[in-house]
């Protein structure tokens, strides 16, 4: 009887422990439903980038982000053409330079609770860059769909059912 009680106690303890959210992750979820599509584990100051082709001037844009206190902070932007949606200069404290063909905006500290992205259908080819790997958003979301990217603490169960693990 004592062994059964200890076994049940251990199983209950493991079940409860598996519900505690202690994995900090960046989650990419379906914008309309909140369903998790993909995720990757992060620590404070972890970096990732999103690269795409601008829909109007059809040149590459790279936005660099950092995990900052369970939020997402944009730290840098690289692009080749001025135009719709592109910065025309630096805000206070930012540095605007030109390196070869690219305009580079650094020292950015723009913090967001989440990022909403409409995945390009034809030209954009939105791609997540993470630890020297490239993950096209079209690999886990429909072209033309809306995704939300945010930093979340996940438990074991959420990791198991949380979509494609990246990184």
PDB file of N, CA and C in Angstrom, residues 23-26 28 36-42 128 130-131 133 135 140 154 158-167:
ATOM      1  N   UNK A  23      10.026  27.508 -19.330  1.00  0.00           N
ATOM      2  CA  UNK A  23      10.824  27.613 -20.548  1.00  0.00           C
ATOM      3  C   UNK A  23      10.480  28.942 -21.222  1.00  0.00           C
ATOM      4  N   UNK A  24      11.423  29.859 -21.291  1.00  0.00           N
ATOM      5  CA  UNK A  24      11.172  31.120 -21.992  1.00  0.00           C
ATOM      6  C   UNK A  24      11.388  30.880 -23.475  1.00  0.00           C
ATOM      7  N   UNK A  25      10.366  31.194 -24.270  1.00  0.00           N
ATOM      8  CA  UNK A  25      10.404  30.919 -25.702  1.00  0.00           C
ATOM      9  C   UNK A  25       9.799  32.069 -26.483  1.00  0.00           C
ATOM     10  N   UNK A  26      10.227  32.200 -27.724  1.00  0.00           N
ATOM     11  CA  UNK A  26       9.545  33.072 -28.663  1.00  0.00           C
ATOM     12  C   UNK A  26       8.567  32.178 -29.407  1.00  0.00           C
ATOM     13  N   UNK A  28       5.532  31.784 -32.277  1.00  0.00           N
ATOM     14  CA  UNK A  28       4.883  32.319 -33.474  1.00  0.00           C
ATOM     15  C   UNK A  28       3.520  31.656 -33.529  1.00  0.00           C
ATOM     16  N   UNK A  36      -0.545  28.055 -31.581  1.00  0.00           N
ATOM     17  CA  UNK A  36       0.906  28.069 -31.715  1.00  0.00           C
ATOM     18  C   UNK A  36       1.326  27.303 -32.970  1.00  0.00           C
ATOM     19  N   UNK A  37       2.137  27.967 -33.816  1.00  0.00           N
ATOM     20  CA  UNK A  37       2.616  27.355 -35.056  1.00  0.00           C
ATOM     21  C   UNK A  37       4.055  26.873 -34.930  1.00  0.00           C
ATOM     22  N   UNK A  38       4.867  27.649 -34.211  1.00  0.00           N
ATOM     23  CA  UNK A  38       6.287  27.327 -34.052  1.00  0.00           C
ATOM     24  C   UNK A  38       6.807  28.078 -32.829  1.00  0.00           C
ATOM     25  N   UNK A  39       7.934  27.621 -32.313  1.00  0.00           N
ATOM     26  CA  UNK A  39       8.551  28.310 -31.179  1.00  0.00           C
ATOM     27  C   UNK A  39      10.035  27.997 -31.149  1.00  0.00           C
ATOM     28  N   UNK A  40      10.784  28.834 -30.435  1.00  0.00           N
ATOM     29  CA  UNK A  40      12.186  28.553 -30.169  1.00  0.00           C
ATOM     30  C   UNK A  40      12.540  29.098 -28.799  1.00  0.00           C
ATOM     31  N   UNK A  41      13.438  28.394 -28.126  1.00  0.00           N
ATOM     32  CA  UNK A  41      13.833  28.773 -26.770  1.00  0.00           C
ATOM     33  C   UNK A  41      14.793  29.958 -26.807  1.00  0.00           C
ATOM     34  N   UNK A  42      14.670  30.824 -25.816  1.00  0.00           N
ATOM     35  CA  UNK A  42      15.512  32.020 -25.743  1.00  0.00           C
ATOM     36  C   UNK A  42      15.938  32.279 -24.308  1.00  0.00           C
ATOM     37  N   UNK A 128      12.621  33.751 -40.992  1.00  0.00           N
ATOM     38  CA  UNK A 128      13.193  33.912 -39.664  1.00  0.00           C
ATOM     39  C   UNK A 128      14.641  33.450 -39.722  1.00  0.00           C
ATOM     40  N   UNK A 130      17.774  32.508 -37.367  1.00  0.00           N
ATOM     41  CA  UNK A 130      18.002  32.134 -35.982  1.00  0.00           C
ATOM     42  C   UNK A 130      19.200  31.207 -35.894  1.00  0.00           C
ATOM     43  N   UNK A 131      20.219  31.632 -35.180  1.00  0.00           N
ATOM     44  CA  UNK A 131      21.414  30.790 -34.969  1.00  0.00           C
ATOM     45  C   UNK A 131      21.964  30.227 -36.285  1.00  0.00           C
ATOM     46  N   UNK A 133      20.546  29.652 -38.993  1.00  0.00           N
ATOM     47  CA  UNK A 133      19.572  28.862 -39.732  1.00  0.00           C
ATOM     48  C   UNK A 133      18.484  29.781 -40.275  1.00  0.00           C
ATOM     49  N   UNK A 135      14.469  29.947 -41.555  1.00  0.00           N
ATOM     50  CA  UNK A 135      13.176  29.283 -41.473  1.00  0.00           C
ATOM     51  C   UNK A 135      12.137  30.138 -42.197  1.00  0.00           C
ATOM     52  N   UNK A 140       5.596  27.042 -41.883  1.00  0.00           N
ATOM     53  CA  UNK A 140       4.686  26.735 -40.782  1.00  0.00           C
ATOM     54  C   UNK A 140       3.438  27.619 -40.754  1.00  0.00           C
ATOM     55  N   UNK A 154       6.648  28.868 -21.387  1.00  0.00           N
ATOM     56  CA  UNK A 154       5.907  27.652 -21.723  1.00  0.00           C
ATOM     57  C   UNK A 154       6.166  26.563 -20.683  1.00  0.00           C
ATOM     58  N   UNK A 158       2.842  22.603 -23.163  1.00  0.00           N
ATOM     59  CA  UNK A 158       2.774  23.590 -24.240  1.00  0.00           C
ATOM     60  C   UNK A 158       3.894  23.371 -25.253  1.00  0.00           C
ATOM     61  N   UNK A 159       5.049  22.956 -24.788  1.00  0.00           N
ATOM     62  CA  UNK A 159       6.160  22.664 -25.704  1.00  0.00           C
ATOM     63  C   UNK A 159       5.847  21.443 -26.573  1.00  0.00           C
ATOM     64  N   UNK A 160       5.182  20.462 -25.989  1.00  0.00           N
ATOM     65  CA  UNK A 160       4.868  19.252 -26.749  1.00  0.00           C
ATOM     66  C   UNK A 160       3.831  19.499 -27.844  1.00  0.00           C
ATOM     67  N   UNK A 161       2.873  20.396 -27.592  1.00  0.00           N
ATOM     68  CA  UNK A 161       1.811  20.635 -28.559  1.00  0.00           C
ATOM     69  C   UNK A 161       1.957  22.000 -29.232  1.00  0.00           C
ATOM     70  N   UNK A 162       3.062  22.705 -28.967  1.00  0.00           N
ATOM     71  CA  UNK A 162       3.222  24.089 -29.388  1.00  0.00           C
ATOM     72  C   UNK A 162       3.713  24.318 -30.803  1.00  0.00           C
ATOM     73  N   UNK A 163       3.473  23.407 -31.700  1.00  0.00           N
ATOM     74  CA  UNK A 163       3.899  23.611 -33.071  1.00  0.00           C
ATOM     75  C   UNK A 163       5.339  23.167 -33.295  1.00  0.00           C
ATOM     76  N   UNK A 164       5.890  23.603 -34.386  1.00  0.00           N
ATOM     77  CA  UNK A 164       7.233  23.207 -34.815  1.00  0.00           C
ATOM     78  C   UNK A 164       8.303  23.862 -33.939  1.00  0.00           C
ATOM     79  N   UNK A 165       9.210  23.055 -33.381  1.00  0.00           N
ATOM     80  CA  UNK A 165      10.308  23.598 -32.589  1.00  0.00           C
ATOM     81  C   UNK A 165      11.426  24.009 -33.540  1.00  0.00           C
ATOM     82  N   UNK A 166      11.854  25.262 -33.435  1.00  0.00           N
ATOM     83  CA  UNK A 166      12.912  25.795 -34.280  1.00  0.00           C
ATOM     84  C   UNK A 166      14.184  25.940 -33.453  1.00  0.00           C
ATOM     85  N   UNK A 167      15.314  25.973 -34.153  1.00  0.00           N
ATOM     86  CA  UNK A 167      16.579  26.204 -33.450  1.00  0.00           C
ATOM     87  C   UNK A 167      17.118  24.969 -32.938  1.00  0.00           C
TER      88      UNK A 167
END
